[in-house]
Amino acid sequence: MSRELFKFKGGIHPPGHKAESTGRPIHPAPLPKKLVIPLRQHIGNPARPIVDVGERVLKGQLIAAADGAISTAVHASSSGIVSAIGPARVPHISGLPDECITIETDGRDEWIAHGPLDYQAMTRADLLAHLRDMGLAGLGGAVFPSAVKLDPGAAQTCPTLIINGGECEPWITCDDMLMRTQADAILQGVAIMRHLLGSSEILIGIEDNKPEAIAAMQAATAKTDFAVETVSLPTRYPGGGAKQMIETLTGKQVPSGKLSTDIGIQVFNVGTAYALARAVHHGEPLISRLVTVTGHVLRAQNVEALIGTPFDTLIQLAGDRDGTTGVLMGGPMMGLPIPDTSVPVVKATNCILVESAELFPPPPKALPCIRCTRCADACPAELQPQELFRFAKSDDFGRAQEYHLFDCIECGCCSYVCPSHIPLVDFYRYAKSEIWARERDKRAADLARERHEFRLFRQEREKTEKAEKLAAKAQAKRAELAAAPTEAGNSGTSEADAKKALIAAALARAQAKKTETTPQNTDNLSPDTQQEIAEIETRRAKIRALARKPLESEETP
Amino acid sequence: MLTAILVMVGIAVVTGLVLGWSAIRFKVEGNPLAEKIDAILPQTQCGQCGFPGCRPYAEAIAKGEADINQCPPGGEEGVKKLADLLGVEPKSLDETHGTSKPKSVAFIDEQTCIGCTLCIQACPVDAIAGAAKQMHTIIAAECTGCELCLPPCPVDCISMVPIAEDLPHWKWKHPVIEIKPVELKRVA
């Protein structure tokens, strides 16, 4: 069965380097002494910790719950004691710390009670809430919470479901190895996705440089009770990008600023489908993933690593070599340099690429842009990278947005083909993060303005309320006094009399208060004390009398 | 002749009515220019410009009574934006109104605070929670870093803490393209 394929614009053909890591079977990574599990491994709100320091946790136990609509849970990857909850190093280009839960493992790897789930008997909302608590997030790299993507919303259906096995980025082979070994489980996950999304057309897109994976998936799809089509795609980077895969398979383009679901298509990575099957059919939350460890290592391979395992452990397993110049998380095109290799594997870690001067020579010095527009020819998002570069470089972010900066998928094709070796993508990332920061500042300023205006309004209101209250009180008093003399038959009192009466009444009140208040400490005294007080009082009276009597010396001047 | 006059008067009356009606119907509340200027100002409400808040400063600029370079929290960038909006030449920040500082939030040392409420009364955005003789605390998310709470504090328990860069607020830096120096060969 062959299918008509379409072509997306641009793209490049970088050397694949896939064979390095597909020669060895998947190896389980050793259990580390310490697991550092970040709370922010996905897009959206970080998970909220629900365990305390010193608590013993079991493998697969929920340690941080999803917080908010776009979020997902985090689980303990092995059994042990929670030793710290707080900032720790995470795999990020900045090297900044983030909130993590650290577990000292006990080596027993003891599972929490878990079992399969009868998902077909559950309501959609219950199943989605359950998947959210299973910590599922897209394993293709974007780590968007899967439960959110699996909810088709008001439409209640998503006609086309694409399973992305493209893996177009050089060096990375974890999806390839997963498809070769776990084709049936992947399809079990696809069945659950189909159940939730109500899709009628299911396509599995795999680039043709992975013939073993295509064969394995075709063999598995032949056994399913629903229609799935495995499609072999021509190898061209970035053919595994979600938008590019949609265009290749269906000929449809996702409009700028819209989601693929707006045109009735949802895309999931094969790894996500596998994790979904493990979560539903085995009750195992997302606590491990396949990681390709490759590049400048002795035994490039794929390892099944627990979330929280340090990069170092995996690099040592693959055999570290002298002459390492750096480590990338991800591939050479889109991967980010990680300054510290003690950081843990997270849900987004698909590849640890160890660099050396021979494999990845430092880029030549950048030269000025000559506006050759090779980047525009290579851009798969149909943008004008040379213009975006000009605007980003001069901080003209408004123009950059007019040129659809946010449609850039940061694939790196433009930087790859640039004859001047300009790190174009770095400029787009810079511009994007500046625009986000400005929007944040704008929101903060709007909030401050709103609060300041409300404060001014409140102060004004309090002032008028106080004045009104005082006026009303005075009015009431006056009315009261005006009524009182009438009773005494003294009608027709003038304004001045009323005021005088008011003052007199106030004086009388003050006097009454004075006499009412008696010193509290003279009650219930013993006769002895009373005697003492009387003595003191007589002494005081004497002194007062003396003081009143003018001194003789004063009398005679 | 009479017809011509009548026609002209008629047109004048009709146009007058239409103009009068639209003046009421499409009345613009406030000064739209001040509104636009206010949108650019950082809304710290710090009063460093010499006006009691961002809005009065915006109105003063709109009337031509104040210069555009009196807002230190807005910085050079703010001055540039105002210059673009008003079509004038950007100038450097007027140092007499203060210098641009890194963004910070106020912090109350709760051990020293005596609960006098003076800072609460000074805060322009109601970002301090507390009551008389009760502990006061800053609502960090709403603090604009205006420093107006510092002078009234009788026990000097408020300090300004610069906002440290953390992961959610981390920004990509402007890429630096290294320039290769050309070796000059000395001509003997």
XYZ file of C-alpha atoms in Angstrom:
745
model
C 0.000 0.000 0.000
C 1.695 3.140 -1.082
C 0.515 6.570 -0.218
C 0.925 9.858 -2.009
C 3.473 11.918 -0.122
C 3.956 15.651 -0.194
C 7.095 17.732 0.137
C 7.764 20.402 2.687
C 9.894 23.343 1.626
C 13.589 23.564 2.442
C 15.380 21.072 4.657
C 18.913 19.739 4.558
C 20.761 16.406 4.377
C 23.268 16.336 7.237
C 25.294 13.119 7.806
C 23.116 10.704 9.806
C 25.597 9.041 12.199
C 22.845 6.611 13.209
C 24.812 3.384 12.841
C 27.157 4.251 15.715
C 24.511 3.637 18.361
C 22.210 1.063 16.730
C 24.789 -1.719 16.702
C 24.388 -2.570 20.394
C 21.241 -3.756 22.164
C 19.417 -1.550 24.649
C 21.282 -1.673 27.940
C 19.650 -0.946 31.299
C 21.505 1.818 33.115
C 22.819 0.991 36.605
C 20.841 2.199 39.599
C 22.609 5.324 40.874
C 23.146 6.048 44.609
C 21.317 9.335 44.289
C 18.440 10.293 42.000
C 17.781 13.994 41.439
C 14.281 14.441 40.037
C 13.406 17.964 38.837
C 9.844 19.205 39.391
C 9.855 21.174 36.145
C 10.431 18.543 33.466
C 7.516 19.520 31.264
C 5.963 22.604 29.717
C 3.558 24.376 32.082
C 3.465 24.677 35.847
C 6.071 22.720 37.824
C 4.734 19.805 39.863
C 3.964 20.410 43.562
C 5.929 18.168 45.979
C 3.749 15.961 48.221
C 6.485 14.142 50.152
C 8.702 15.337 53.013
C 12.427 15.101 53.567
C 13.246 11.848 55.360
C 10.217 10.002 53.971
C 10.732 6.581 52.413
C 9.324 6.346 48.913
C 8.774 3.343 46.664
C 9.521 3.005 42.981
C 6.682 4.553 40.996
C 5.293 6.469 43.977
C 3.814 9.910 43.237
C 6.181 12.434 44.806
C 4.928 15.641 43.183
C 1.418 16.239 41.889
C 0.361 18.115 38.764
C -0.417 21.762 39.522
C -2.819 23.636 37.270
C -4.364 22.845 33.890
C -1.097 22.416 31.963
C 1.097 20.298 34.203
C 1.905 16.687 34.924
C 2.989 14.604 37.906
C 6.473 13.434 38.900
C 7.256 10.007 40.418
C 10.058 8.361 42.334
C 12.189 6.396 39.871
C 13.379 3.938 42.508
C 12.809 3.163 46.186
C 14.730 5.084 48.836
C 14.696 7.985 51.247
C 13.915 11.556 50.208
C 17.069 13.407 51.252
C 16.387 16.896 49.942
C 13.700 19.046 48.345
C 15.115 22.224 46.935
C 17.251 23.794 44.246
C 19.688 21.472 42.475
C 21.490 21.478 39.140
C 19.258 20.605 36.190
C 20.109 20.007 32.520
C 19.807 23.524 31.180
C 22.166 25.617 29.095
C 22.331 28.314 31.798
C 23.525 25.896 34.495
C 21.028 27.491 36.889
C 19.524 25.353 39.659
C 15.829 24.509 39.876
C 13.523 22.807 42.375
C 14.256 19.063 42.594
C 13.489 16.131 44.852
C 16.618 14.137 45.719
C 16.229 10.452 46.618
C 18.998 8.372 48.234
C 18.272 4.969 46.698
C 18.340 1.832 48.897
C 19.208 -0.556 46.052
C 16.094 -2.692 46.584
C 14.200 -1.023 43.706
C 10.939 -1.890 45.433
C 7.801 -1.147 43.390
C 4.664 0.438 44.778
C 1.483 -1.642 44.211
C 0.499 -1.205 40.592
C -1.489 -3.017 37.949
C -3.252 -2.747 34.606
C -6.194 -0.463 34.046
C -9.417 -1.243 32.217
C -9.364 2.002 30.283
C -12.337 1.174 28.077
C -14.611 1.007 31.122
C -13.498 4.427 32.370
C -14.998 7.771 31.462
C -12.864 10.068 29.344
C -12.388 12.595 32.190
C -11.334 9.872 34.669
C -8.864 8.375 32.218
C -7.341 11.769 31.389
C -7.006 12.645 35.091
C -5.360 9.257 35.663
C -2.883 9.840 32.818
C -2.069 13.261 34.243
C -1.195 11.561 37.523
C 0.992 9.088 35.609
C 3.359 11.920 34.681
C 3.050 11.474 30.927
C 4.661 14.134 28.745
C 5.676 14.196 25.076
C 9.001 12.370 24.753
C 9.884 13.764 21.352
C 11.560 16.731 22.960
C 8.872 19.327 23.687
C 7.629 17.488 26.843
C 4.129 18.906 26.581
C 1.788 17.184 29.098
C 0.196 14.307 27.137
C -3.097 14.321 29.054
C -3.768 17.837 27.703
C -2.995 16.739 24.133
C -5.184 13.662 24.483
C -8.212 15.789 25.326
C -9.688 16.780 21.958
C -11.784 19.491 23.624
C -15.168 20.647 22.407
C -14.841 18.901 19.035
C -14.633 15.554 20.921
C -12.768 14.056 17.997
C -9.529 14.431 16.121
C -9.849 12.684 12.729
C -6.155 12.154 12.005
C -3.617 10.775 14.464
C 0.026 10.786 13.431
C 2.604 8.776 15.315
C 5.977 10.376 14.803
C 8.829 7.956 14.332
C 10.729 10.340 12.085
C 13.718 10.932 14.325
C 15.334 13.135 11.726
C 18.044 14.601 13.920
C 21.509 13.076 13.327
C 23.080 10.790 15.957
C 19.834 10.118 17.875
C 18.478 6.555 17.637
C 16.320 6.027 20.738
C 13.021 6.057 18.798
C 14.525 3.755 16.162
C 15.584 1.204 18.798
C 12.241 1.493 20.579
C 10.325 0.759 17.361
C 12.571 -2.214 16.591
C 12.059 -3.770 20.024
C 8.669 -2.563 21.302
C 6.499 -2.257 18.172
C 3.557 -4.106 19.774
C 3.597 -1.979 22.931
C 3.742 1.190 20.853
C 0.592 0.071 19.042
C -1.122 -0.670 22.359
C -0.458 2.972 23.226
C -1.773 4.042 19.837
C -4.990 2.126 20.543
C -5.483 4.137 23.757
C -4.823 7.383 21.883
C -7.350 6.355 19.240
C -9.877 5.581 21.980
C -9.443 9.035 23.528
C -9.202 11.103 20.359
C -11.753 9.205 18.277
C -9.392 9.223 15.294
C -10.383 7.436 12.106
C -7.063 7.699 10.278
C -3.850 6.645 11.984
C -0.488 7.098 10.282
C 2.938 6.145 11.549
C 5.620 8.175 9.813
C 9.177 6.793 9.785
C 12.111 8.099 7.757
C 13.485 5.562 5.272
C 16.937 5.483 6.901
C 15.392 3.156 9.533
C 14.391 0.059 7.504
C 14.443 -2.254 10.561
C 12.046 -0.005 12.444
C 9.723 0.219 9.433
C 9.713 -3.557 9.082
C 9.022 -4.061 12.793
C 6.174 -1.564 12.797
C 4.666 -3.014 9.615
C 4.736 -6.492 11.143
C 3.047 -5.207 14.280
C 0.391 -3.166 12.465
C -0.660 -6.256 10.514
C -1.851 -7.786 13.816
C -3.953 -4.852 15.061
C -7.755 -4.812 14.942
C -7.881 -1.201 13.714
C -6.469 0.408 10.581
C -2.956 1.773 10.989
C -0.660 2.659 8.154
C 3.107 2.713 8.472
C 4.502 5.193 5.984
C 8.131 5.345 4.920
C 9.211 8.935 4.423
C 12.170 10.262 2.482
C 15.001 11.165 4.828
C 15.373 14.898 4.955
C 16.031 17.011 8.055
C 13.735 18.240 9.759
C 11.211 15.702 8.422
C 10.516 14.532 11.981
C 9.300 17.944 13.076
C 5.579 17.752 13.817
C 4.566 20.411 11.270
C 6.863 18.981 8.584
C 5.554 15.454 9.176
C 1.957 16.666 8.892
C 2.773 18.316 5.574
C 4.625 15.294 4.208
C 1.831 12.879 5.129
C -1.293 14.933 4.462
C -0.205 17.892 2.338
C -1.810 20.230 4.887
C 0.030 23.120 6.494
C -0.669 24.193 10.056
C -1.588 27.900 9.768
C 0.669 30.409 11.518
C -0.202 30.820 15.184
C -2.545 27.809 15.170
C -2.282 24.272 16.500
C -2.377 21.094 14.461
C -5.629 20.181 16.239
C -7.233 23.209 14.567
C -6.955 21.295 11.286
C -7.961 18.013 12.935
C -4.535 16.426 13.341
C -2.746 15.382 16.511
C 0.877 14.200 16.553
C 2.556 12.021 19.181
C 6.059 10.653 19.402
C 6.485 6.845 19.405
C 8.115 7.078 22.832
C 5.009 8.766 24.217
C 2.811 5.985 22.783
C 5.044 3.390 24.479
C 4.974 5.274 27.815
C 1.183 5.499 27.548
C 0.924 1.735 27.024
C 3.180 1.105 30.068
C 1.044 3.479 32.148
C -2.279 1.901 31.207
C -1.483 -1.789 30.700
C 1.115 -2.097 33.471
C 0.300 0.830 35.771
C 3.860 2.107 35.479
C 4.233 5.883 35.550
C 6.830 7.642 33.403
C 9.977 6.986 35.460
C 12.413 5.882 32.788
C 13.153 6.496 29.135
C 15.490 5.453 26.365
C 18.516 7.686 26.029
C 21.013 7.543 23.169
C 24.530 8.000 24.495
C 26.738 8.624 21.513
C 29.425 10.760 19.952
C 32.889 10.695 21.491
C 32.394 7.557 23.633
C 33.816 4.013 23.408
C 30.506 2.125 23.130
C 27.797 4.349 21.660
C 24.452 2.776 22.581
C 20.919 3.259 23.804
C 20.300 2.891 27.523
C 17.108 2.524 29.502
C 17.744 5.174 32.163
C 15.699 6.100 35.209
C 14.629 9.737 35.361
C 17.101 11.383 37.737
C 20.175 9.336 36.763
C 23.215 11.617 36.363
C 24.573 12.146 32.839
C 28.003 11.063 34.171
C 26.744 7.554 34.996
C 25.482 7.054 31.440
C 28.615 8.510 29.835
C 30.765 6.170 31.970
C 28.561 3.236 30.982
C 29.173 4.049 27.327
C 32.887 4.516 28.038
C 34.153 8.049 28.364
C 37.240 9.024 26.417
C 39.896 11.677 26.668
C 39.506 14.729 24.498
C 35.881 15.456 25.370
C 35.114 19.069 24.568
C 31.514 19.247 25.716
C 28.175 17.485 26.121
C 24.946 18.222 24.269
C 21.477 17.230 25.396
C 19.748 16.358 22.135
C 21.290 16.185 18.716
C 23.828 18.401 16.975
C 21.176 20.490 15.241
C 18.796 21.406 18.044
C 20.586 20.114 21.146
C 21.712 22.417 23.907
C 25.175 22.398 25.459
C 25.060 21.310 29.106
C 27.816 22.967 31.149
C 27.712 20.426 34.005
C 27.543 16.649 33.390
C 26.411 15.780 36.939
C 22.881 16.887 36.023
C 20.101 14.271 35.892
C 18.345 12.678 32.928
C 14.878 14.228 32.564
C 11.829 13.346 30.483
C 13.182 15.505 27.634
C 16.610 13.821 27.501
C 16.499 11.817 24.274
C 20.227 11.908 23.631
C 23.483 12.646 25.374
C 25.920 13.609 22.668
C 29.535 13.791 23.790
C 31.558 16.190 21.688
C 35.195 16.102 20.693
C 37.291 18.419 18.589
C 37.420 15.830 15.744
C 33.680 15.090 15.618
C 32.499 18.628 16.246
C 35.206 21.088 15.308
C 34.564 24.579 16.669
C 32.658 26.624 14.080
C 34.700 29.051 12.029
C 34.449 32.669 12.991
C 31.223 34.297 11.856
C 31.424 36.745 8.994
C 28.925 39.440 8.028
C 25.672 38.412 6.366
C 25.961 38.774 2.597
C 22.201 38.274 2.084
C 22.694 35.255 -0.154
C 19.300 33.869 1.094
C 20.560 30.296 1.261
C 18.957 30.225 4.701
C 15.612 31.192 3.184
C 15.921 28.282 0.717
C 16.676 25.870 3.573
C 14.052 27.144 6.030
C 11.294 24.496 6.427
C 8.992 27.023 8.107
C 9.059 29.201 4.956
C 10.455 32.202 6.809
C 13.028 34.799 5.801
C 15.879 33.975 8.207
C 18.155 36.725 6.894
C 15.520 39.349 7.716
C 14.777 37.822 11.107
C 18.516 37.899 11.829
C 18.694 41.579 10.919
C 15.767 42.453 13.209
C 16.888 40.276 16.108
C 20.416 41.654 15.957
C 19.170 45.244 16.136
C 16.562 44.466 18.833
C 13.747 45.353 16.429
C 11.427 42.744 17.919
C 8.231 44.236 16.542
C 9.440 43.734 12.970
C 10.741 40.268 13.839
C 7.242 39.299 14.994
C 5.760 40.762 11.813
C 8.078 38.363 9.956
C 6.600 35.471 11.987
C 9.518 34.862 14.324
C 7.316 32.578 16.424
C 6.811 30.182 13.503
C 10.527 29.375 13.709
C 11.006 25.824 15.016
C 14.708 26.444 15.779
C 15.688 23.454 13.617
C 19.054 24.999 12.752
C 18.864 24.473 8.955
C 19.655 28.164 8.388
C 22.763 28.088 10.588
C 23.833 24.830 8.897
C 23.800 26.275 5.392
C 25.011 29.791 6.236
C 28.254 30.420 4.305
C 29.121 33.160 6.826
C 28.722 30.686 9.727
C 26.400 33.030 11.618
C 24.754 31.315 14.635
C 21.330 32.397 13.336
C 19.253 30.255 15.691
C 20.935 31.844 18.719
C 19.642 35.187 17.516
C 16.096 33.856 17.132
C 16.208 32.316 20.599
C 17.471 35.603 21.975
C 14.689 37.550 20.259
C 12.013 35.107 21.414
C 13.091 35.191 25.047
C 13.342 38.992 24.972
C 9.798 39.224 23.597
C 8.523 36.882 26.318
C 10.333 38.890 29.001
C 8.789 42.100 27.687
C 5.339 40.582 27.715
C 5.902 39.533 31.334
C 7.014 43.068 32.213
C 3.986 44.463 30.419
C 1.655 42.233 32.416
C 3.369 43.270 35.665
C 3.045 46.949 34.691
C -0.647 46.515 33.879
C -1.213 44.892 37.251
C 0.654 47.707 39.028
C -1.382 50.330 37.152
C -4.628 48.614 38.031
C -3.659 48.346 41.707
C -2.486 51.953 41.857
C -5.702 53.192 40.282
C -7.732 51.121 42.703
C -5.738 52.527 45.613
C -6.461 56.094 44.490
C -10.143 55.215 44.100
C -10.184 53.580 47.535
C -8.562 56.578 49.222
C -11.087 58.902 47.614
C -13.958 56.650 48.640
C -12.715 56.416 52.244
C -12.490 60.199 52.429
C -16.061 60.745 51.205
C -17.382 57.930 53.394
C -15.769 59.496 56.483
C -17.116 62.948 55.670
C -20.596 61.533 55.078
C -20.511 59.617 58.340
C -19.507 62.691 60.327
C -22.156 64.827 58.635
C -24.834 62.216 59.326
C -23.797 62.008 62.999
C -23.924 65.766 63.462
C -27.287 65.863 61.729
C -28.679 63.167 64.022
C -27.439 64.953 67.153
C -28.937 68.221 66.030
C -32.268 66.540 65.340
C -32.163 64.884 68.742
C -31.534 68.204 70.517
C -34.149 69.957 68.448
C -36.646 67.362 69.675
C -35.636 67.609 73.371
C -36.463 71.292 74.029
C -39.830 70.872 72.315
C -40.735 68.465 75.074
C -39.819 71.130 77.604
C -42.060 73.519 75.757
C -39.194 75.648 74.583
C -39.866 75.552 70.850
C -38.284 77.833 68.304
C -34.723 77.635 69.609
C -32.191 79.356 67.415
C -29.148 77.718 65.772
C -26.815 79.249 68.390
C -28.863 77.822 71.236
C -28.775 74.394 69.635
C -24.988 74.582 69.398
C -24.733 75.716 73.030
C -26.956 72.860 74.100
C -24.752 70.453 72.128
C -21.656 71.674 73.928
C -23.410 71.474 77.281
C -24.508 67.915 76.554
C -20.977 66.933 75.568
C -19.602 68.492 78.771
C -22.154 66.657 80.864
C -21.225 63.396 79.152
C -17.538 63.962 79.799
C -18.236 64.765 83.449
C -20.347 61.674 83.856
C -17.617 59.554 82.388
C -15.064 61.042 84.771
C -17.108 60.286 87.862
C -18.047 56.859 86.551
C -14.481 55.737 86.229
C -13.156 54.776 89.626
C -9.679 53.438 90.210
C -9.815 49.663 90.000
C -7.016 48.910 92.463
C -8.868 50.310 95.544
C -11.529 47.611 95.600
C -11.408 44.604 97.925
C -8.526 45.753 100.068
C -7.629 44.425 103.482
C -8.159 46.781 106.494
C -4.369 47.037 106.926
C -3.874 48.345 103.425
C -6.782 50.733 103.814
C -5.213 52.038 106.977
C -1.942 52.535 105.112
C -3.692 54.380 102.278
C -5.441 56.657 104.762
C -2.083 57.477 106.376
C -0.524 58.287 103.033
C -3.492 60.442 102.074
C -3.210 62.487 105.300
C 0.489 62.953 104.659
C -0.219 64.100 101.136
C -2.883 66.542 102.372
C -0.377 67.973 104.783
C 2.216 68.478 102.108
C -0.354 70.051 99.808
C -1.377 72.460 102.590
C 2.252 73.308 103.128
C 2.803 73.884 99.463
C -0.203 76.176 99.251
C 1.038 78.280 102.158
C 3.345 80.903 100.673
C 6.876 80.771 102.011
C 7.876 83.529 104.330
C 10.984 84.243 102.351
C 8.813 84.861 99.290
C 6.549 87.166 101.213
C 9.311 89.518 102.099
C 10.879 90.752 98.955
C -30.325 84.412 -4.782
C -32.687 83.516 -1.959
C -32.585 79.861 -2.960
C -28.811 79.901 -2.861
C -28.768 81.417 0.613
C -31.371 78.951 1.832
C -29.390 76.028 0.416
C -26.183 77.253 2.057
C -27.920 77.819 5.392
C -29.543 74.408 5.098
C -26.193 72.717 4.506
C -24.688 74.661 7.414
C -27.482 73.575 9.768
C -27.281 69.919 8.719
C -23.478 69.798 8.991
C -23.628 71.596 12.331
C -26.123 69.067 13.667
C -24.054 66.116 12.440
C -20.871 67.564 13.943
C -22.602 68.401 17.191
C -24.095 64.934 17.448
C -20.813 63.164 16.668
C -18.979 65.352 19.207
C -21.276 63.883 21.854
C -21.520 60.388 20.385
C -17.792 59.834 19.742
C -16.436 61.801 22.681
C -12.940 60.673 23.687
C -12.563 60.374 27.431
C -9.283 61.816 28.628
C -6.227 62.540 26.582
C -5.439 59.682 24.196
C -1.794 60.746 23.993
C -1.404 60.629 27.788
C -2.972 57.170 27.625
C -0.357 56.021 25.109
C 2.495 57.510 27.133
C 1.154 55.889 30.282
C 1.217 52.506 28.510
C 4.973 52.906 27.919
C 5.839 54.007 31.468
C 6.871 51.116 33.762
C 4.112 51.763 36.354
C 6.425 51.559 39.348
C 4.588 54.658 40.692
C 7.871 55.622 42.363
C 7.601 59.387 41.834
C 11.264 59.761 40.897
C 10.167 61.877 37.928
C 8.811 64.492 40.310
C 5.164 63.639 39.720
C 2.928 61.643 42.069
C 2.800 58.509 39.923
C 3.125 57.418 36.308
C -0.228 58.771 35.130
C 0.434 62.403 36.221
C 3.877 62.216 34.575
C 2.286 60.915 31.366
C -0.190 63.787 31.417
C 2.613 66.274 32.003
C 4.559 64.889 29.034
C 1.434 65.037 26.888
C 0.975 68.697 27.808
C 4.639 69.406 27.140
C 5.314 70.315 30.766
C 7.816 67.533 31.467
C 10.756 66.073 29.596
C 10.807 62.467 28.393
C 14.015 61.510 30.222
C 12.862 61.703 33.841
C 11.941 58.036 34.417
C 14.875 55.998 35.790
C 12.976 52.658 36.055
C 12.062 52.940 32.371
C 15.735 53.407 31.532
C 17.222 54.428 28.217
C 14.896 52.041 26.451
C 11.844 53.752 27.886
C 13.184 57.130 26.779
C 13.707 55.723 23.289
C 10.142 54.412 23.117
C 8.724 57.735 24.291
C 10.858 59.560 21.717
C 9.514 57.243 18.992
C 5.936 57.864 20.104
C 6.281 61.647 20.310
C 8.483 61.977 17.237
C 11.316 63.731 19.054
C 15.027 62.995 19.373
C 15.841 60.509 22.151
C 18.087 61.893 24.889
C 20.036 60.340 27.706
C 18.425 59.788 31.087
C 18.358 62.848 33.365
C 20.659 61.823 36.236
C 19.070 64.314 38.637
C 16.014 62.063 38.823
C 18.052 58.990 39.702
C 19.799 56.220 37.837
C 18.489 52.988 36.363
C 18.873 50.138 38.884
C 18.420 46.382 38.518
C 14.854 45.315 39.203
C 14.337 44.525 42.863
C 11.602 43.937 45.415
C 11.297 45.235 48.965
C 11.880 42.822 51.843
C 10.711 43.378 55.446
C 12.916 41.991 58.229
C 10.161 40.531 60.364
C 12.360 40.413 63.480
C 12.718 44.193 63.465
C 9.270 45.233 62.198
C 7.167 46.926 64.903
C 3.907 46.934 62.937
C 3.511 50.705 62.608
C 1.662 50.551 59.220
C 3.614 53.556 57.871
C 4.957 51.527 54.942
C 1.473 50.226 54.153
C 0.263 53.805 53.832
C 3.236 54.669 51.601
C 2.938 51.720 49.194
C 1.424 52.988 45.925
C 0.219 49.554 44.792
C -1.021 48.099 48.106
C 1.633 45.402 47.999
C 2.202 45.269 51.776
C -0.006 43.095 53.946
C -0.324 43.793 57.677
C -2.199 45.697 60.360
C -1.369 47.902 63.343
C 0.928 46.085 65.791
C 0.874 43.043 63.513
C 3.678 41.737 61.362
C 3.915 43.323 57.923
C 5.050 41.502 54.820
C 5.630 42.343 51.160
C 3.545 40.625 48.509
C 6.560 40.077 46.271
C 4.563 39.404 43.094
C 2.915 42.803 43.348
C 5.865 44.910 44.529
C 7.105 47.290 41.834
C 10.383 48.061 43.625
C 9.597 51.785 43.916
C 11.403 52.162 47.289
C 8.671 54.475 48.624
C 8.327 52.287 51.729
C 11.971 52.808 52.753
C 11.900 56.423 54.086
C 8.800 56.175 56.333
C 10.022 53.035 58.185
C 11.014 54.187 61.709
C 13.158 51.112 62.403
C 14.760 50.724 58.957
C 13.639 47.121 58.638
C 12.933 47.271 54.873
C 15.650 46.506 52.367
C 15.615 46.182 48.589
C 16.551 42.730 47.290
C 17.527 42.507 43.599
C 15.561 39.827 41.753
C 17.948 36.937 41.146
C 17.840 35.233 37.764
C 16.080 31.888 38.008
C 15.161 29.285 35.419
C 11.664 30.504 34.473
C 13.006 34.051 34.050
C 16.262 33.118 32.354
C 16.843 34.855 29.044
C 19.007 34.024 26.054
C 21.758 36.589 25.809
C 22.484 38.562 22.678
C 24.891 36.300 20.773
C 28.363 37.714 20.579
C 30.097 37.255 17.254
C 33.792 37.183 17.880
C 35.744 39.369 15.574
C 39.004 37.970 14.286
C 41.718 40.582 14.518
C 43.684 40.902 11.311
C 47.406 40.588 11.836
C 49.121 43.558 10.375
C 52.392 42.835 8.666
C 54.900 45.491 9.364
C 56.482 46.787 6.227
C 60.175 46.962 6.741
